[in-house]
C-alpha angles and dihedrals in degrees: 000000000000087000095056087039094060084044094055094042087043083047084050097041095058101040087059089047091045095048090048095051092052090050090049093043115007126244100286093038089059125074130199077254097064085048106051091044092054085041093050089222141123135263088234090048095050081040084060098052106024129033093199155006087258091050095061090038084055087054093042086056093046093049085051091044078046099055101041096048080064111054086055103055097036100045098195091234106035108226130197092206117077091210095059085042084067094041090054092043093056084058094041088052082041093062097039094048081055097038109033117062091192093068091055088042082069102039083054095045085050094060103037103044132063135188119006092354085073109117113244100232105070106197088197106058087046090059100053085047096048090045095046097056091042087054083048097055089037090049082052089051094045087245086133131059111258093229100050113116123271089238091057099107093046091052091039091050093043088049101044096048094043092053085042089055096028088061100043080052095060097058102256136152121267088237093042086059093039087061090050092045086064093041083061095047094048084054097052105034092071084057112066107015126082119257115277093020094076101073092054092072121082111222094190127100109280105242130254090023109160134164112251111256108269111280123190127174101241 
């Protein structure tokens, strides 16, 4: 057992490294030798668990996958309203896109590689998805105004993940986005919910929303 356990510390050690090397210096600017140093491991012990550099980007790929699959089935506040759902799950991307390197590993592999080198989780197409049939359930509730535009929950997910991104990026603080994060929602919500209905819906971060501990099948 303690042996299972250093092998899965010294698994989880390299894929963070790993993540965070991609995000500092993008998949082709980083070697196995950048990895294992910031890991603090050997060749022969990445050897044992990777046989690449493309193996551990692919498990730095699945833990994001991982992750944002998550945040999107077990919302940290569970809401009864689809709108606030939505709400909760922009701070939620927002945190991860600040705490979990591998999260911005794959934004970084989404905008550097092309073609086949194209990751197979796409965390974009996942979002729309995820929004559209959040704006579907909250129309059904009359959480949305009857006259907005059928392409509103594309242009409000496209607008909500790339400020998310845009201000990572940028080198802010979790809570500074967070807040802009709000701003944005205070803008928006009068938008596109019927009078009397917006001020029911909270647009700060849901409390004690953390991302789960690092988990990889051995």
């Amino acid at each position: 057992m303690a042996k299972q356990e250093r092998a899965e510390r010294t698994l989880r050690r390299i894929v963070t490294a790993a993540a965070e090397q991609f995000v500092q210096h993008g998949y082709a600017g980083t070697s196995l030798d950048d990895i294992t140093r910031a890991a603090g491991v050997s060749k022969g012990a990445f050897y044992f668990h990777f046989a690449s550099k493309g193996q551990v980007a692919t498990a730095v790929v699945e833990h994001s996958q991982s992750l944002f699959e998550d945040a999107i089935t077990e919302p940290c506040t569970p809401a009864d309203s689809p709108l606030q759902h939505v709400i909760d799950l922009t701070h939620r991307l927002n945190s991860l896109l600040h705490l979990e390197p591998a999260t911005r590993a794959v934004v970084r592999f989404h905008r550097e590689w092309t073609g086949a080198e194209q990751p197979e989780f796409d965390h974009y197409t996942l979002w729309y998805e995820t929004v559209g049939q959040l704006f579907c359930q909250a129309a059904k509730r009359r959480e949305l105004r009857s006259d907005i535009p059928a392409a509103s929950p594309r242009v409000l997910a496209s607008t909500t993940l790339f400020s998310m991104e845009a201000l990572s990026w940028m080198g802010m603080s979790t809570d500074e986005t967070a807040r802009r994060l709000t701003d944005l929602w205070d803008v928006l919500l009068p938008a596109i919910t019927p009078t009397g209905v917006t001020g029911t819906f909270r647009t700060t971060a849901p409390e004690n929303c953390e991302p789960r501990e690092f988990s990889y099948q051995l």
